[in-house]
Amino acid sequence: MATTRKLLTLAMVRQGENILLGFKKKGFGQGKWNGFGGKVEMGETICQATIRELEEESGLIAKAMDKVAILEFEFLNDPVILEVHVYDIVKYEGEPIESDEMVPQWFPVNDIPYEKMWLDDLIWYPEYLKGSKFKAYFLYEGFDKILKHSISPVQELPL
Ligand SMILES: Nc1nc2c([nH]c(=O)n2[C@H]2C[C@H](O)[C@@H](COP(=O)(O)OP(=O)(O)OP(=O)(O)O)O2)c(=O)[nH]1
């Protein structure tokens, strides 16, 4: 089966011992807590999409960011592979505000609501929270079962 890749972004906002998550009100991942992001649009770089989606969904304006991971998601019997570029937002302006899509809330990093998040988050968040850069792959069957995964640290990630 020929595969197609979809590029997506995910912005992680961490301030010391707290992390900002958004509760997704609609669309893909509805009812789950997640970082902020979405699809890269035509004519846009991945960085530009990360900044746009963060502002649309949380009201925050990214001023400095660092790529920390590339996550690949494959779904059994689905030719579409999701390639999610994860950025740590090192500096931002503004205050979190509720948007059409997300309700933002701060959580202590030792009390992340994994039971209401994507299953894979339980696997890669600890790497992210340690400050590692990594690539990870997940094969899902439906949305609630991971059949296979791998995670490997990397020195550098392409912009
Ligand atoms: N933590 C985590 N995030 C994921 C997973 N899968 C996945 O797509 N995401 C992220 C990437 C994006 O930030 C977001 C999905 O973006 P989206 O489909 O809502 O994109 P969008 O905002 O452009 O959507 P829309 O306006 O077209 O509805 O969820 C996952 O398994 N775990």
mmCIF file of N, CA and C in Angstrom, residues 40-123:
data_model
loop_
_atom_site.group_PDB
_atom_site.id
_atom_site.type_symbol
_atom_site.label_atom_id
_atom_site.label_comp_id
_atom_site.label_asym_id
_atom_site.label_seq_id
_atom_site.Cartn_x
_atom_site.Cartn_y
_atom_site.Cartn_z
ATOM 1 N N VAL A 40 0.566 21.225 9.215
ATOM 2 C CA VAL A 40 1.361 22.230 8.495
ATOM 3 C C VAL A 40 0.622 22.516 7.192
ATOM 4 N N GLU A 41 0.369 23.809 6.924
ATOM 5 C CA GLU A 41 -0.387 24.159 5.715
ATOM 6 C C GLU A 41 0.548 24.400 4.540
ATOM 7 N N MET A 42 -0.029 24.387 3.338
ATOM 8 C CA MET A 42 0.755 24.624 2.115
ATOM 9 C C MET A 42 1.463 25.971 2.184
ATOM 10 N N GLY A 43 2.724 25.989 1.790
ATOM 11 C CA GLY A 43 3.468 27.244 1.723
ATOM 12 C C GLY A 43 4.004 27.694 3.068
ATOM 13 N N GLU A 44 3.870 26.860 4.066
ATOM 14 C CA GLU A 44 4.274 27.227 5.416
ATOM 15 C C GLU A 44 5.422 26.313 5.853
ATOM 16 N N THR A 45 6.386 26.839 6.620
ATOM 17 C CA THR A 45 7.418 25.953 7.169
ATOM 18 C C THR A 45 6.855 25.305 8.437
ATOM 19 N N ILE A 46 7.545 24.256 8.889
ATOM 20 C CA ILE A 46 7.091 23.565 10.107
ATOM 21 C C ILE A 46 7.150 24.536 11.296
ATOM 22 N N CYS A 47 8.216 25.354 11.333
ATOM 23 C CA CYS A 47 8.355 26.350 12.417
ATOM 24 C C CYS A 47 7.191 27.345 12.405
ATOM 25 N N GLN A 48 6.879 27.848 11.211
ATOM 26 C CA GLN A 48 5.769 28.823 11.102
ATOM 27 C C GLN A 48 4.458 28.193 11.576
ATOM 28 N N ALA A 49 4.244 26.933 11.190
ATOM 29 C CA ALA A 49 3.006 26.247 11.588
ATOM 30 C C ALA A 49 2.955 26.069 13.104
ATOM 31 N N THR A 50 4.105 25.784 13.705
ATOM 32 C CA THR A 50 4.159 25.586 15.161
ATOM 33 C C THR A 50 3.738 26.867 15.875
ATOM 34 N N ILE A 51 4.289 28.007 15.398
ATOM 35 C CA ILE A 51 3.979 29.308 16.011
ATOM 36 C C ILE A 51 2.495 29.655 15.807
ATOM 37 N N ARG A 52 1.999 29.436 14.582
ATOM 38 C CA ARG A 52 0.596 29.769 14.271
ATOM 39 C C ARG A 52 -0.361 28.928 15.119
ATOM 40 N N GLU A 53 -0.129 27.620 15.153
ATOM 41 C CA GLU A 53 -1.052 26.742 15.892
ATOM 42 C C GLU A 53 -1.015 27.035 17.392
ATOM 43 N N LEU A 54 0.179 27.321 17.918
ATOM 44 C CA LEU A 54 0.267 27.631 19.362
ATOM 45 C C LEU A 54 -0.570 28.870 19.675
ATOM 46 N N GLU A 55 -0.436 29.885 18.825
ATOM 47 C CA GLU A 55 -1.194 31.115 19.088
ATOM 48 C C GLU A 55 -2.701 30.890 18.914
ATOM 49 N N GLU A 56 -3.077 30.176 17.827
ATOM 50 C CA GLU A 56 -4.514 29.915 17.593
ATOM 51 C C GLU A 56 -5.148 29.155 18.753
ATOM 52 N N GLU A 57 -4.414 28.187 19.287
ATOM 53 C CA GLU A 57 -5.022 27.288 20.274
ATOM 54 C C GLU A 57 -4.846 27.730 21.723
ATOM 55 N N SER A 58 -3.792 28.514 22.018
ATOM 56 C CA SER A 58 -3.536 28.860 23.432
ATOM 57 C C SER A 58 -3.444 30.360 23.676
ATOM 58 N N GLY A 59 -3.288 31.151 22.606
ATOM 59 C CA GLY A 59 -3.104 32.596 22.768
ATOM 60 C C GLY A 59 -1.655 32.993 23.008
ATOM 61 N N LEU A 60 -0.742 32.018 23.179
ATOM 62 C CA LEU A 60 0.654 32.344 23.458
ATOM 63 C C LEU A 60 1.425 32.606 22.171
ATOM 64 N N ILE A 61 2.377 33.543 22.246
ATOM 65 C CA ILE A 61 3.214 33.870 21.083
ATOM 66 C C ILE A 61 4.629 33.368 21.359
ATOM 67 N N ALA A 62 5.054 32.375 20.561
ATOM 68 C CA ALA A 62 6.379 31.777 20.771
ATOM 69 C C ALA A 62 7.458 32.755 20.356
ATOM 70 N N LYS A 63 8.470 32.912 21.197
ATOM 71 C CA LYS A 63 9.605 33.800 20.895
ATOM 72 C C LYS A 63 10.899 33.025 20.717
ATOM 73 N N ALA A 64 10.977 31.831 21.277
ATOM 74 C CA ALA A 64 12.148 30.965 21.084
ATOM 75 C C ALA A 64 11.701 29.526 21.287
ATOM 76 N N MET A 65 12.168 28.649 20.388
ATOM 77 C CA MET A 65 11.773 27.248 20.520
ATOM 78 C C MET A 65 12.866 26.325 20.022
ATOM 79 N N ASP A 66 12.774 25.092 20.478
ATOM 80 C CA ASP A 66 13.822 24.128 20.234
ATOM 81 C C ASP A 66 13.156 22.803 19.847
ATOM 82 N N LYS A 67 13.555 22.250 18.685
ATOM 83 C CA LYS A 67 12.921 20.971 18.311
ATOM 84 C C LYS A 67 13.429 19.856 19.218
ATOM 85 N N VAL A 68 12.523 19.102 19.807
ATOM 86 C CA VAL A 68 12.932 18.053 20.746
ATOM 87 C C VAL A 68 12.617 16.645 20.257
ATOM 88 N N ALA A 69 11.683 16.508 19.316
ATOM 89 C CA ALA A 69 11.343 15.148 18.887
ATOM 90 C C ALA A 69 10.624 15.142 17.541
ATOM 91 N N ILE A 70 10.744 14.005 16.875
ATOM 92 C CA ILE A 70 9.881 13.723 15.723
ATOM 93 C C ILE A 70 9.187 12.402 16.041
ATOM 94 N N LEU A 71 7.852 12.450 16.037
ATOM 95 C CA LEU A 71 7.058 11.264 16.350
ATOM 96 C C LEU A 71 6.382 10.804 15.067
ATOM 97 N N GLU A 72 6.448 9.511 14.804
ATOM 98 C CA GLU A 72 5.749 8.966 13.636
ATOM 99 C C GLU A 72 4.650 8.043 14.102
ATOM 100 N N PHE A 73 3.464 8.255 13.537
ATOM 101 C CA PHE A 73 2.331 7.409 13.894
ATOM 102 C C PHE A 73 1.797 6.728 12.660
ATOM 103 N N GLU A 74 1.669 5.403 12.778
ATOM 104 C CA GLU A 74 1.057 4.633 11.708
ATOM 105 C C GLU A 74 -0.154 3.934 12.320
ATOM 106 N N PHE A 75 -1.203 3.813 11.547
ATOM 107 C CA PHE A 75 -2.412 3.143 12.019
ATOM 108 C C PHE A 75 -2.641 1.937 11.114
ATOM 109 N N LEU A 76 -2.872 0.795 11.725
ATOM 110 C CA LEU A 76 -3.039 -0.452 10.981
ATOM 111 C C LEU A 76 -4.075 -0.275 9.864
ATOM 112 N N ASN A 77 -3.737 -0.731 8.667
ATOM 113 C CA ASN A 77 -4.617 -0.646 7.492
ATOM 114 C C ASN A 77 -4.936 0.776 7.048
ATOM 115 N N ASP A 78 -4.076 1.710 7.413
ATOM 116 C CA ASP A 78 -4.271 3.103 6.992
ATOM 117 C C ASP A 78 -2.970 3.563 6.322
ATOM 118 N N PRO A 79 -3.040 4.019 5.060
ATOM 119 C CA PRO A 79 -1.820 4.408 4.353
ATOM 120 C C PRO A 79 -1.226 5.748 4.810
ATOM 121 N N VAL A 80 -1.930 6.468 5.670
ATOM 122 C CA VAL A 80 -1.438 7.787 6.093
ATOM 123 C C VAL A 80 -0.530 7.658 7.316
ATOM 124 N N ILE A 81 0.684 8.215 7.187
ATOM 125 C CA ILE A 81 1.594 8.267 8.334
ATOM 126 C C ILE A 81 1.620 9.704 8.846
ATOM 127 N N LEU A 82 1.403 9.859 10.149
ATOM 128 C CA LEU A 82 1.471 11.193 10.747
ATOM 129 C C LEU A 82 2.890 11.430 11.239
ATOM 130 N N GLU A 83 3.472 12.542 10.813
ATOM 131 C CA GLU A 83 4.822 12.900 11.268
ATOM 132 C C GLU A 83 4.684 14.169 12.106
ATOM 133 N N VAL A 84 4.829 14.005 13.406
ATOM 134 C CA VAL A 84 4.575 15.115 14.335
ATOM 135 C C VAL A 84 5.905 15.696 14.830
ATOM 136 N N HIS A 85 6.126 16.973 14.546
ATOM 137 C CA HIS A 85 7.353 17.656 14.964
ATOM 138 C C HIS A 85 7.083 18.381 16.287
ATOM 139 N N VAL A 86 7.835 17.955 17.305
ATOM 140 C CA VAL A 86 7.576 18.448 18.663
ATOM 141 C C VAL A 86 8.613 19.504 19.046
ATOM 142 N N TYR A 87 8.131 20.647 19.483
ATOM 143 C CA TYR A 87 9.004 21.754 19.888
ATOM 144 C C TYR A 87 8.770 22.111 21.344
ATOM 145 N N ASP A 88 9.878 22.368 22.028
ATOM 146 C CA ASP A 88 9.810 22.913 23.363
ATOM 147 C C ASP A 88 9.770 24.436 23.197
ATOM 148 N N ILE A 89 8.766 25.075 23.758
ATOM 149 C CA ILE A 89 8.676 26.536 23.645
ATOM 150 C C ILE A 89 9.475 27.133 24.811
ATOM 151 N N VAL A 90 10.640 27.645 24.475
ATOM 152 C CA VAL A 90 11.589 28.082 25.491
ATOM 153 C C VAL A 90 11.222 29.481 26.015
ATOM 154 N N LYS A 91 10.677 30.313 25.130
ATOM 155 C CA LYS A 91 10.301 31.679 25.506
ATOM 156 C C LYS A 91 8.999 32.035 24.799
ATOM 157 N N TYR A 92 8.086 32.666 25.519
ATOM 158 C CA TYR A 92 6.835 33.070 24.866
ATOM 159 C C TYR A 92 6.311 34.340 25.503
ATOM 160 N N GLU A 93 5.373 34.964 24.824
ATOM 161 C CA GLU A 93 4.686 36.136 25.376
ATOM 162 C C GLU A 93 3.197 35.842 25.459
ATOM 163 N N GLY A 94 2.521 36.526 26.371
ATOM 164 C CA GLY A 94 1.077 36.372 26.503
ATOM 165 C C GLY A 94 0.707 35.427 27.626
ATOM 166 N N GLU A 95 -0.592 35.312 27.830
ATOM 167 C CA GLU A 95 -1.159 34.438 28.859
ATOM 168 C C GLU A 95 -2.063 33.435 28.176
ATOM 169 N N PRO A 96 -2.123 32.196 28.687
ATOM 170 C CA PRO A 96 -2.999 31.194 28.060
ATOM 171 C C PRO A 96 -4.465 31.623 28.101
ATOM 172 N N ILE A 97 -5.140 31.495 26.954
ATOM 173 C CA ILE A 97 -6.579 31.778 26.923
ATOM 174 C C ILE A 97 -7.300 30.649 26.196
ATOM 175 N N GLU A 98 -8.538 30.439 26.577
ATOM 176 C CA GLU A 98 -9.337 29.387 25.939
ATOM 177 C C GLU A 98 -9.621 29.786 24.492
ATOM 178 N N SER A 99 -9.519 28.797 23.591
ATOM 179 C CA SER A 99 -9.836 29.037 22.180
ATOM 180 C C SER A 99 -11.012 28.140 21.795
ATOM 181 N N ASP A 100 -11.415 28.224 20.514
ATOM 182 C CA ASP A 100 -12.483 27.356 19.986
ATOM 183 C C ASP A 100 -12.153 25.893 20.197
ATOM 184 N N GLU A 101 -10.827 25.589 20.083
ATOM 185 C CA GLU A 101 -10.393 24.191 20.074
ATOM 186 C C GLU A 101 -9.935 23.654 21.419
ATOM 187 N N MET A 102 -9.356 24.533 22.259
ATOM 188 C CA MET A 102 -8.653 24.068 23.455
ATOM 189 C C MET A 102 -8.959 24.874 24.708
ATOM 190 N N VAL A 103 -8.981 24.162 25.839
ATOM 191 C CA VAL A 103 -9.044 24.819 27.148
ATOM 192 C C VAL A 103 -7.683 24.597 27.823
ATOM 193 N N PRO A 104 -6.855 25.648 27.962
ATOM 194 C CA PRO A 104 -5.530 25.441 28.541
ATOM 195 C C PRO A 104 -5.553 25.366 30.071
ATOM 196 N N GLN A 105 -4.668 24.545 30.610
ATOM 197 C CA GLN A 105 -4.542 24.420 32.069
ATOM 198 C C GLN A 105 -3.129 23.959 32.429
ATOM 199 N N TRP A 106 -2.580 24.535 33.508
ATOM 200 C CA TRP A 106 -1.252 24.104 33.978
ATOM 201 C C TRP A 106 -1.382 22.848 34.825
ATOM 202 N N PHE A 107 -0.439 21.918 34.645
ATOM 203 C CA PHE A 107 -0.373 20.701 35.462
ATOM 204 C C PHE A 107 1.044 20.558 36.020
ATOM 205 N N PRO A 108 1.170 20.083 37.274
ATOM 206 C CA PRO A 108 2.511 19.759 37.767
ATOM 207 C C PRO A 108 3.068 18.603 36.940
ATOM 208 N N VAL A 109 4.364 18.618 36.632
ATOM 209 C CA VAL A 109 4.912 17.556 35.774
ATOM 210 C C VAL A 109 4.832 16.181 36.439
ATOM 211 N N ASN A 110 4.677 16.153 37.768
ATOM 212 C CA ASN A 110 4.512 14.832 38.415
ATOM 213 C C ASN A 110 3.046 14.440 38.571
ATOM 214 N N ASP A 111 2.152 15.189 37.919
ATOM 215 C CA ASP A 111 0.724 14.850 37.977
ATOM 216 C C ASP A 111 0.059 15.095 36.614
ATOM 217 N N ILE A 112 0.670 14.520 35.589
ATOM 218 C CA ILE A 112 0.159 14.681 34.214
ATOM 219 C C ILE A 112 -1.023 13.720 34.016
ATOM 220 N N PRO A 113 -2.139 14.188 33.432
ATOM 221 C CA PRO A 113 -3.358 13.355 33.347
ATOM 222 C C PRO A 113 -3.299 12.312 32.212
ATOM 223 N N TYR A 114 -2.313 11.406 32.303
ATOM 224 C CA TYR A 114 -2.092 10.431 31.231
ATOM 225 C C TYR A 114 -3.344 9.622 30.878
ATOM 226 N N GLU A 115 -4.214 9.409 31.853
ATOM 227 C CA GLU A 115 -5.418 8.586 31.583
ATOM 228 C C GLU A 115 -6.348 9.290 30.594
ATOM 229 N N LYS A 116 -6.167 10.597 30.416
ATOM 230 C CA LYS A 116 -6.999 11.327 29.439
ATOM 231 C C LYS A 116 -6.127 11.914 28.345
ATOM 232 N N MET A 117 -5.085 11.153 27.943
ATOM 233 C CA MET A 117 -4.191 11.610 26.880
ATOM 234 C C MET A 117 -3.974 10.464 25.898
ATOM 235 N N TRP A 118 -3.315 10.763 24.772
ATOM 236 C CA TRP A 118 -2.948 9.701 23.847
ATOM 237 C C TRP A 118 -2.068 8.699 24.597
ATOM 238 N N LEU A 119 -2.289 7.393 24.311
ATOM 239 C CA LEU A 119 -1.539 6.316 24.979
ATOM 240 C C LEU A 119 -0.024 6.480 24.834
ATOM 241 N N ASP A 120 0.394 6.946 23.656
ATOM 242 C CA ASP A 120 1.828 7.066 23.401
ATOM 243 C C ASP A 120 2.500 8.102 24.294
ATOM 244 N N ASP A 121 1.713 9.052 24.821
ATOM 245 C CA ASP A 121 2.305 10.115 25.640
ATOM 246 C C ASP A 121 3.001 9.529 26.872
ATOM 247 N N LEU A 122 2.407 8.460 27.385
ATOM 248 C CA LEU A 122 2.971 7.765 28.551
ATOM 249 C C LEU A 122 4.378 7.243 28.249
ATOM 250 N N ILE A 123 4.632 6.961 26.976
ATOM 251 C CA ILE A 123 5.935 6.409 26.577
ATOM 252 C C ILE A 123 6.950 7.528 26.316
#
